CSV table of C-alpha atoms and ligand atoms in Angstrom, one decimal:
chain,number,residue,atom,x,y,z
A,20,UNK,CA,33.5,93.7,42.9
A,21,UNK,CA,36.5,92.4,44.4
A,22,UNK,CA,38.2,89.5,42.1
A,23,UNK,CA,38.1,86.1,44.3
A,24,UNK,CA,39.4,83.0,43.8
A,25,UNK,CA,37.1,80.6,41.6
A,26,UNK,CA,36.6,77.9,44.5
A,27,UNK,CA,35.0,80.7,47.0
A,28,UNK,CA,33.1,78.3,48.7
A,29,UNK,CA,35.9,76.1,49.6
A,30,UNK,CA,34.7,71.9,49.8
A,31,UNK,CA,35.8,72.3,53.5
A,32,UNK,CA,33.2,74.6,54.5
A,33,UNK,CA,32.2,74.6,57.9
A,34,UNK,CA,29.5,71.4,58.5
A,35,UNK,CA,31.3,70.0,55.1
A,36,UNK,CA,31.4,66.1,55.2
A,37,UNK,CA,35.1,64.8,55.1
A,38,UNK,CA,34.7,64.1,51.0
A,39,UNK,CA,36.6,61.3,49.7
A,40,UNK,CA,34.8,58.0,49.8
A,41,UNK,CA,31.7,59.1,47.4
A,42,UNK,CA,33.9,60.4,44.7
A,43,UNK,CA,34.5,57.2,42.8
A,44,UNK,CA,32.7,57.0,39.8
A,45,UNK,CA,31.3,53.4,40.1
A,46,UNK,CA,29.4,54.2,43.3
A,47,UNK,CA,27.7,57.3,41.8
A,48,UNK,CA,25.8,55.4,39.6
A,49,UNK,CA,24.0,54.1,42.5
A,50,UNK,CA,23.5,57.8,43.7
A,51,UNK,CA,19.7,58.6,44.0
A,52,UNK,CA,18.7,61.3,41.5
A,53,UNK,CA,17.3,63.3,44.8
A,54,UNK,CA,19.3,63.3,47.5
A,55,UNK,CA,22.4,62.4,45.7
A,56,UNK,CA,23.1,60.3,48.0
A,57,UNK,CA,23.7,56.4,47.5
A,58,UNK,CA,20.3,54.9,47.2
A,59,UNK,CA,18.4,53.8,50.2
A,60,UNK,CA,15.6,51.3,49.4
A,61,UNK,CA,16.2,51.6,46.4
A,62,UNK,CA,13.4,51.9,43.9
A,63,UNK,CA,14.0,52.7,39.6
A,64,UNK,CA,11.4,54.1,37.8
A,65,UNK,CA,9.9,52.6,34.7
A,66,UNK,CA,12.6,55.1,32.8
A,67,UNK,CA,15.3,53.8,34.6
A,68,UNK,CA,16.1,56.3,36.8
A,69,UNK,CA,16.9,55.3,40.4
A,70,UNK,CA,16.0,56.8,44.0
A,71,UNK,CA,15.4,56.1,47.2
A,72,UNK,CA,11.4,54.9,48.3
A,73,UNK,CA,11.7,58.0,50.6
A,74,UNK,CA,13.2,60.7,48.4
A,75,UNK,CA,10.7,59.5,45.7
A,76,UNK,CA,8.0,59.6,48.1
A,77,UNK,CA,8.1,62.6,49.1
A,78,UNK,CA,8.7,64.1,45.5
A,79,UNK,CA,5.2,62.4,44.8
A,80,UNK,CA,3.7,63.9,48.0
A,81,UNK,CA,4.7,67.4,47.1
A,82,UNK,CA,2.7,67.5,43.6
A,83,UNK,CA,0.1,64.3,43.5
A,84,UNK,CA,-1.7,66.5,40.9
A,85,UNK,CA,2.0,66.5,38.6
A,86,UNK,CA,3.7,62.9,38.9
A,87,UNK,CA,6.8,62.8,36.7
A,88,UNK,CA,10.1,61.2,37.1
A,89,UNK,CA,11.9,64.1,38.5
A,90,UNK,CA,14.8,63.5,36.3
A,91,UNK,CA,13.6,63.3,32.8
A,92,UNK,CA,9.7,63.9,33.7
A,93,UNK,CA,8.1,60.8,32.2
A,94,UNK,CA,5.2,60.1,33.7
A,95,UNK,CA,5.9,58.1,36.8
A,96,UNK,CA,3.6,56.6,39.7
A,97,UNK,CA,3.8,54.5,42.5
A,98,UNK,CA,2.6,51.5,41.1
A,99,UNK,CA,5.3,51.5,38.3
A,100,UNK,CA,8.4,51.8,40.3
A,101,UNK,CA,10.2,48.8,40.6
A,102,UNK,CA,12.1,48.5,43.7
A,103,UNK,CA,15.6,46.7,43.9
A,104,UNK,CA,16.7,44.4,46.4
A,105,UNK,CA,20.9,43.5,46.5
A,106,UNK,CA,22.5,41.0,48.1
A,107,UNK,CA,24.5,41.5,51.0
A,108,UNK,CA,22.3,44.1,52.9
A,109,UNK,CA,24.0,44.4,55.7
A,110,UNK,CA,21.9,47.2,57.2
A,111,UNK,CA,19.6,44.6,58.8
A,112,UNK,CA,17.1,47.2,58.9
A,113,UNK,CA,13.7,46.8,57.9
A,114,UNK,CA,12.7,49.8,55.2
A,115,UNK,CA,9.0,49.0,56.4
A,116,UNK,CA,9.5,50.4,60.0
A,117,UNK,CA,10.0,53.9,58.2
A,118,UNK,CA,7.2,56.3,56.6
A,119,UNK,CA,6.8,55.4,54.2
A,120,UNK,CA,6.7,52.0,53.0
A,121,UNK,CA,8.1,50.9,49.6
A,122,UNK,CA,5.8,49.6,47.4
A,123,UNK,CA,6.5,45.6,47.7
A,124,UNK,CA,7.6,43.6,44.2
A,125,UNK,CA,5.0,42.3,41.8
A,126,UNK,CA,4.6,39.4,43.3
A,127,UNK,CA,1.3,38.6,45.2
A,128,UNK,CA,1.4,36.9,48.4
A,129,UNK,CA,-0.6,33.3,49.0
A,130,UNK,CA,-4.2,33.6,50.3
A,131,UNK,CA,-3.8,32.9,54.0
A,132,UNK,CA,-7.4,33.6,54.4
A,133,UNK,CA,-9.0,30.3,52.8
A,134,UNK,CA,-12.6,30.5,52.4
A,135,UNK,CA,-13.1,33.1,54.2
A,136,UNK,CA,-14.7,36.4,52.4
A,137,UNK,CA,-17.1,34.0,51.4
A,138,UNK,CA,-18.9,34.5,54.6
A,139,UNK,CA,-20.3,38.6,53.3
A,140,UNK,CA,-21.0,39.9,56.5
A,141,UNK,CA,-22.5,42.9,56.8
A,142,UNK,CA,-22.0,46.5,57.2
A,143,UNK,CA,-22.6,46.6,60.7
A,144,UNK,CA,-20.3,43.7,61.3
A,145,UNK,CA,-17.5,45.6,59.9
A,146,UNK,CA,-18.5,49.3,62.3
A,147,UNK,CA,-18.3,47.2,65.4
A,148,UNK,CA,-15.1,46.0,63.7
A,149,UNK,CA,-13.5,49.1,63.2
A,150,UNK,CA,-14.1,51.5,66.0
A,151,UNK,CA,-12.8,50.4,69.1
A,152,UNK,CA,-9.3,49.1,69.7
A,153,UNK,CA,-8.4,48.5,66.3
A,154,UNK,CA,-5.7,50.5,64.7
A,155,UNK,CA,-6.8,52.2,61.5
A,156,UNK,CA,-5.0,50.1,59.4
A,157,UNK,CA,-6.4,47.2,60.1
A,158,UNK,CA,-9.8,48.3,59.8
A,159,UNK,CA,-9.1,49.3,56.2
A,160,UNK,CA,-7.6,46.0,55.6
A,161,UNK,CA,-11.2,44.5,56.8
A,162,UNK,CA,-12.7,46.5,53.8
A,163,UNK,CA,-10.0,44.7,50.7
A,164,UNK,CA,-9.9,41.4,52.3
A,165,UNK,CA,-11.3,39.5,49.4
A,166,UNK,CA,-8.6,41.3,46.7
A,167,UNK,CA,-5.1,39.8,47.1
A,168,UNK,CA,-3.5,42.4,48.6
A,169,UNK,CA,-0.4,44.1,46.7
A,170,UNK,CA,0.8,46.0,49.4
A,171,UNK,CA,1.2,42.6,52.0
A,172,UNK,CA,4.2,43.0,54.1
A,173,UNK,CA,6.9,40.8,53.2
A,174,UNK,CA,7.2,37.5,55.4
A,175,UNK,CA,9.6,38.0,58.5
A,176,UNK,CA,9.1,41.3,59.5
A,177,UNK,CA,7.2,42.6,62.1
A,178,UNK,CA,4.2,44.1,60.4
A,179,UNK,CA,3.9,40.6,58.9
A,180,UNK,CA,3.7,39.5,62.2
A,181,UNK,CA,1.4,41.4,62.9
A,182,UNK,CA,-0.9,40.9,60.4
A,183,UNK,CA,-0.5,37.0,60.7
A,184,UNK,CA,-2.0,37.6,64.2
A,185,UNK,CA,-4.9,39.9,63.1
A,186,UNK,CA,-6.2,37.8,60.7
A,187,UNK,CA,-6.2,34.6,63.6
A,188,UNK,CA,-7.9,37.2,65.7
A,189,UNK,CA,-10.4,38.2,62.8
A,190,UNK,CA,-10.8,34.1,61.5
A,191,UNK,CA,-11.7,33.5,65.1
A,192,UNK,CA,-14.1,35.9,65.5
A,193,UNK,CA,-15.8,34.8,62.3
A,194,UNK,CA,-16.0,31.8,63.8
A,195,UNK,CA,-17.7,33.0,67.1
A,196,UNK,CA,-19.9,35.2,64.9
A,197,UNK,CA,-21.0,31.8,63.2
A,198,UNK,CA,-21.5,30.1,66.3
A,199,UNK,CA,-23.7,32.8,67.1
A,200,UNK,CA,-26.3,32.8,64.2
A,201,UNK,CA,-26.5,29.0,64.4
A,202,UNK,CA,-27.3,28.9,68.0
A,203,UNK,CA,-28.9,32.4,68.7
B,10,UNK,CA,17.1,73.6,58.6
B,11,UNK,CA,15.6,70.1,57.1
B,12,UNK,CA,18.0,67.7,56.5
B,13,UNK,CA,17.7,66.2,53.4
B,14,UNK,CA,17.9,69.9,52.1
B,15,UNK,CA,21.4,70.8,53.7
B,16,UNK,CA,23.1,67.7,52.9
B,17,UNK,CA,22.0,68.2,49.3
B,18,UNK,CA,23.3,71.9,49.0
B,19,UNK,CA,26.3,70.5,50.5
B,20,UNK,CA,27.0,68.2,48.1
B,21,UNK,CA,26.1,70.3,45.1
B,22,UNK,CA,28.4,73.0,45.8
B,23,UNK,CA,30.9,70.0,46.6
B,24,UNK,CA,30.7,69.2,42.8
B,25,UNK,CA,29.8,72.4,41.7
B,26,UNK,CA,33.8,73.2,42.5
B,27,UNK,CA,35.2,70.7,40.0
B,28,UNK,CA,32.8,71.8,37.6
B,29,UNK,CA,33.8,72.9,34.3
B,30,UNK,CA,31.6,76.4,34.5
B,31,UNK,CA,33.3,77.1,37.8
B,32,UNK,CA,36.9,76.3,36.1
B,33,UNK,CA,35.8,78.2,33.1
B,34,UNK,CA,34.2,81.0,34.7
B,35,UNK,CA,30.9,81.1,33.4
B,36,UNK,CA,29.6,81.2,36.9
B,37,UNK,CA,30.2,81.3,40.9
B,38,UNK,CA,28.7,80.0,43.8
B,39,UNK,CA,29.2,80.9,47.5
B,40,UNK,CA,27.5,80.6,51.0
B,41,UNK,CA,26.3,84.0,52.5
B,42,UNK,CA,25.3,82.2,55.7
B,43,UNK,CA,26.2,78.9,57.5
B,44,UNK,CA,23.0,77.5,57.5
B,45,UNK,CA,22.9,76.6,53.9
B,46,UNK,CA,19.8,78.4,53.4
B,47,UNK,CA,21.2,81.3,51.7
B,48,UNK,CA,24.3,81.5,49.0
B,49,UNK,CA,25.2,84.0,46.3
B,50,UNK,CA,25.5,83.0,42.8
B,51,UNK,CA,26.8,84.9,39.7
B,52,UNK,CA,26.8,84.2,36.0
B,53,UNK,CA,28.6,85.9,33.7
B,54,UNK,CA,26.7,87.1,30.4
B,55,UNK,CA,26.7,84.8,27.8
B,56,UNK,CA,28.8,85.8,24.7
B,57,UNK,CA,27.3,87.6,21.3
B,58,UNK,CA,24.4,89.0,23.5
B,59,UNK,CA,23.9,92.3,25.0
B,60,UNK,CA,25.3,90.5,28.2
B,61,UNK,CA,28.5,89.5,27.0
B,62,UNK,CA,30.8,89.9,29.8
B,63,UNK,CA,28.6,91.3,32.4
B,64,UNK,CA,28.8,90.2,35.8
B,65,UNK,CA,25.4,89.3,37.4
B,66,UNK,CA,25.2,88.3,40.6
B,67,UNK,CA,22.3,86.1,41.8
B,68,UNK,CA,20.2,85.6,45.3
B,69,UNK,CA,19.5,81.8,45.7
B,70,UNK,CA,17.1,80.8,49.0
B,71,UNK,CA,17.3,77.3,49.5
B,72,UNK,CA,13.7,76.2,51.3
B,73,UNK,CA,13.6,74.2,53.8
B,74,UNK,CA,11.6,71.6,51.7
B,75,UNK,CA,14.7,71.5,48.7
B,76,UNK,CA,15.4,69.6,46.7
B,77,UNK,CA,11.2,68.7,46.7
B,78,UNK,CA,10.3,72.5,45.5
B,79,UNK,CA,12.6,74.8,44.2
B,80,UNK,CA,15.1,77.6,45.0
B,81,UNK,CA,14.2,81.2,45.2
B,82,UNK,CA,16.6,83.3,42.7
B,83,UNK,CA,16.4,86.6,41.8
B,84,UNK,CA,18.7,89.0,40.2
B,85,UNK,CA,20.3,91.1,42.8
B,86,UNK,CA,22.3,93.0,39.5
B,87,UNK,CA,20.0,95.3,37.2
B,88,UNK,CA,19.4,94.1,34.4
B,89,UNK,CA,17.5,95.0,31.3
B,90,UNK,CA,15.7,91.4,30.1
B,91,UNK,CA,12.1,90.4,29.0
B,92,UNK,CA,12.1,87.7,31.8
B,93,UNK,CA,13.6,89.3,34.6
B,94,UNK,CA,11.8,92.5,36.5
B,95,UNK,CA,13.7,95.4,35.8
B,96,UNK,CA,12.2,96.4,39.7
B,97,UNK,CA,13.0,93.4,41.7
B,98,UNK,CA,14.9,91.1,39.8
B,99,UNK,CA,12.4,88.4,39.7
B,100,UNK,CA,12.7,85.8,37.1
B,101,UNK,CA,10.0,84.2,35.0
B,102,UNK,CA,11.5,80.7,34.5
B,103,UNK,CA,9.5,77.5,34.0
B,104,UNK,CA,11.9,75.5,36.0
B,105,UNK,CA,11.6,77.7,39.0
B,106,UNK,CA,8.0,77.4,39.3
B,107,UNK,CA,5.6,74.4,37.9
B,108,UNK,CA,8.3,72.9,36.0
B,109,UNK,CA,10.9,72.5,38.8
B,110,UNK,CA,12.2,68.7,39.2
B,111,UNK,CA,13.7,67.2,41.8
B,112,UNK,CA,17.0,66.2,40.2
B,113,UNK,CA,17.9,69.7,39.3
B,114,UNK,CA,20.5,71.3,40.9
B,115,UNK,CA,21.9,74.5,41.7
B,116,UNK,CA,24.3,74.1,38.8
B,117,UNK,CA,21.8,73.6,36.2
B,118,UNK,CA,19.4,76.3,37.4
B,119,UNK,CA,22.5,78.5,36.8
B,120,UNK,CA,22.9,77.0,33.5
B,121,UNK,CA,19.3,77.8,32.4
B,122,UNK,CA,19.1,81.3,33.9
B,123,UNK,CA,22.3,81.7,31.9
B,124,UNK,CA,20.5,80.3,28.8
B,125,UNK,CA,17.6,82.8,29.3
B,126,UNK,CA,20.3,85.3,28.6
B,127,UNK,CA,21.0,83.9,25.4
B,128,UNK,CA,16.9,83.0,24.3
B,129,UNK,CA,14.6,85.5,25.9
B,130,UNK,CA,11.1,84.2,25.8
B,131,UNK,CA,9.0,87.6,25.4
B,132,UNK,CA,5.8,85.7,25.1
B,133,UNK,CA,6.0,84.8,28.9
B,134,UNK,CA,7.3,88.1,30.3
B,135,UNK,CA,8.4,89.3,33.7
B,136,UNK,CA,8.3,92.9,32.8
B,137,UNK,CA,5.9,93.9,30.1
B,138,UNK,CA,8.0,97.4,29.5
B,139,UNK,CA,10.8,95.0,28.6
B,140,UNK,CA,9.1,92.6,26.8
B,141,UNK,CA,7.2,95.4,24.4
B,142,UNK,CA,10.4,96.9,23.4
B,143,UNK,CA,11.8,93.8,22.8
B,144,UNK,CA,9.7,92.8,20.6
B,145,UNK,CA,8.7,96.3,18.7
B,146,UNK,CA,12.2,98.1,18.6
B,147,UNK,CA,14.5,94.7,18.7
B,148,UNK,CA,17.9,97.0,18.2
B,149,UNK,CA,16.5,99.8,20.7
B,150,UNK,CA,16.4,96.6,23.3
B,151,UNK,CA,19.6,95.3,22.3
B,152,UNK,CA,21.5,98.7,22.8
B,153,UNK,CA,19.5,99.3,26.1
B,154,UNK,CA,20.2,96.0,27.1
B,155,UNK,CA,23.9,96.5,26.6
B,156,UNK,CA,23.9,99.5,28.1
B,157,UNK,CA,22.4,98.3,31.6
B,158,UNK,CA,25.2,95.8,31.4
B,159,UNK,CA,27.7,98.2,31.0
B,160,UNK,CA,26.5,100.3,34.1
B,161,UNK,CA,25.4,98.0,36.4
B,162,UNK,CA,27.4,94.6,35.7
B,163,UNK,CA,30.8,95.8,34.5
B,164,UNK,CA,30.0,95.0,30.8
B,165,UNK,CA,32.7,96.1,28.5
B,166,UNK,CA,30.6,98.1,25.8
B,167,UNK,CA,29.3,101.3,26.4
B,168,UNK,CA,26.7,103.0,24.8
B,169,UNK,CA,27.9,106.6,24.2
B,170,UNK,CA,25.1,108.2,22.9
B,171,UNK,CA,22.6,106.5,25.9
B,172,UNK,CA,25.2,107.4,28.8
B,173,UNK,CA,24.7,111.4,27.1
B,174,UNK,CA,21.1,111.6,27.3
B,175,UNK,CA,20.8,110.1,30.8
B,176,UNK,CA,23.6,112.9,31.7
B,177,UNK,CA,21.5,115.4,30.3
B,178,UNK,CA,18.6,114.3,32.9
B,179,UNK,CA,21.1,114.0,35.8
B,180,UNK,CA,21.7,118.2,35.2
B,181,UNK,CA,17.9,118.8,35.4
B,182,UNK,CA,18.5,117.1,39.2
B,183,UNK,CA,17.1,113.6,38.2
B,184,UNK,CA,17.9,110.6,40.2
B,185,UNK,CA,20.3,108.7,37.9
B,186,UNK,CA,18.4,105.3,38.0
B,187,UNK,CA,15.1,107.1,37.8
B,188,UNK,CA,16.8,108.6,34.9
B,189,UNK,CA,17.9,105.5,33.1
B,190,UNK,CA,14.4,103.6,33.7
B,191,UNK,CA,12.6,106.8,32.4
B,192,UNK,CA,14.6,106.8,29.2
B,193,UNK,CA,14.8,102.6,28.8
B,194,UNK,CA,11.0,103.0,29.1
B,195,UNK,CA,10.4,105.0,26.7
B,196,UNK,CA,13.0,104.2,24.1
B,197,UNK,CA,15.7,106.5,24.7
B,198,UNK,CA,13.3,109.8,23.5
B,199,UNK,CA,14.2,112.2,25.8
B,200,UNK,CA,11.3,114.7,25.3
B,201,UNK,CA,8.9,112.2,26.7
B,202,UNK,CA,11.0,110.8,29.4
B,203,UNK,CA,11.5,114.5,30.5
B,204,UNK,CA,7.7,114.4,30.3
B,205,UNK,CA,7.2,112.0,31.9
B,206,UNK,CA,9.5,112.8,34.6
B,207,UNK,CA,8.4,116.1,35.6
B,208,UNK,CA,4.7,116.1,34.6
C,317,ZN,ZN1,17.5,59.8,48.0
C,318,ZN,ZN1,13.1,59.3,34.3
């Protein structure tokens, strides 16, 4: 076999980025253990090792039946990853518009639904519910209502918004439904 | 090809070029195709083994779904090994099936498969013939081992007496290879590789 140089495939192979800006050795440490890229909603396992929600994801997708950290292979789940949130941002971007979502920090939302799973309606309340307009999610939503919900969207974003205007939609329509036994 | 899986062989063999193994020589890495899908790889045999010095080059498929499962390698060199298919070149290796991870790279597969040169595992074999030998007639491995080296991977040591008997199977009109896999199998006794051959 013919004696090449060592570097045969040369950095500046075609497609190659122009290199440079990633070498310096501070940034790497902020390089998710997937992609190798600087971490992207950033999330570090309960080992410490950091990736990006999506890289992680996806590793967890690809063998539910196997979870370990892909880096040292301690056992690692959704639940446990903790995910990081810097200062200055400045990708206003919000990581929830993108499949999939990150899990949110511990921290459990207030109950904006007051008194309301108090009511117990019944299972035929919640079919007439869910098919029909309704997108998927929020008929699954109906089902948890009385647990505080881990997974809430964090205030300001749009799927906050969204869900802010679901629930008034759902309140009122408790409300109607009330009207109804009482005057039926 | 998906994204996420060219950028990352991109930036592996990136690094992989200031490596110390690629400075040292203990192995190579180069693209066969623009795509990324497909490079080359070759480690050299690890010293103090029947290896040492041998030149073995490597087919590495990169799926479309890297870094989330793993590459396909194979040994495109012959090589006589417990864990690698004296046929096809297929390699028994944890790391390239169940116990692949994520944060391996190209580099450290090459590391390991290098390492599996040094440490067969016979227990969890490729190639039963191999892994028999290797286990019942340790120096009758060890020589044969060498001696594949020496013919197919430009390994330094020759075994004399092992490159005579194969000869003497090459004047009967035997296919060399078929020659050397006949003998290898059956632990360099020519009578019952010529058997074998010819029955
Ligand atoms: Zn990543
Ligand atoms: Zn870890």
């Amino acid at each position: 076999m013919a004696e090449t140089s060592e570097a045969r495939a040369s950095p500046s192979a075609p497609g190659g980025d122009a290199g440079g800006e990633d070498d310096k050795p501070d940034e790497r440490m902020l390089e998710c253990n997937i992609c190798l890229d600087t971490a992207r909603d950033a999330v570090v396992s309960m080992c410490g090792h950091l990736f990006c929600w999506p890289c992680l994801h996806q590793w967890l997708e690809t063998r539910p039946s196997r979870q370990v950290c892909p880096v040292c292979k301690a056992a690692i789940s959704r639940d446990k990853v903790i995910p990081l949130y810097g200062r200055g941002n400045t990708k206003q971007e919000d990581p929830r518009n993108k499949v999939p979502p990150r899990p949110a920090g511990q921290r459990t939302e207030p109950e904006n639904n007051g008194g309301f799973p108090g009511f117990g309606f019944g299972e035929g309340f919640h079919m007439s519910f869910g098919i029909g307009a309704f997108p998927f999610g929020v008929f699954t939503s109906t089902f948890n209502f009385g647990d505080p919900r881990p997974s809430a969207a964090p205030r300001g974003t749009a799927q906050y918004e969204e869900e802010q205007f679901l629930s008034k939609i759902f309140l009122w329509v408790a409300i109607l439904f009330v009207l109804w036994l009482i005057f039926a | 090809m998906a994204n996420i899986a060219a950028k990352r062989v991109k930036r592996e063999i990136k690094e992989v070029m200031k490596s110390e193994e690629i400075m040292g020589g203990a192995f190579k890495l180069e693209l066969i195709n623009n795509s990324w899908t497909e490079l080359q790889g070759e480690i050299t045999g690890p010293p103090d083994t029947p290896y040492e010095s041998g030149k073995f080059l490597l087919e590495i498929k990169v799926p479309e779904t890297y870094p989330f499962n793993p590459p396909k390698i194979r040994f495109i060199t012959k090589i006589w090994h417990p864990n690698v298919s004296s046929v096809t070149g297929a390699i028994c290796l944890d790391i390239l099936k169940d116990q692949w991870a994520a944060a391996l790279t190209l580099r450290t597969v090459l590391l390991s498969i290098q390492a599996l040169l040094s440490e067969a595992e016979p227990d969890d074999p490729q190639d039963a013939v191999v892994a028999r030998q290797y286990k019942e007639y340790p120096s009758i491995f060890a020589m044969t081992a060498t001696h594949w080296t020496n013919v197919y991977a430009e390994g330094k040591k020759a075994i004399v007496d092992y490159n005579r008997r194969v000869q003497v199977l090459l004047e009967m009109g035997v296919e060399e290879h078929q020659a050397r896999v006949a003998l290898s199998t059956h632990n360099w006794n020519l009578e019952v590789a010529t058997e074998e051959l010819f029955s």
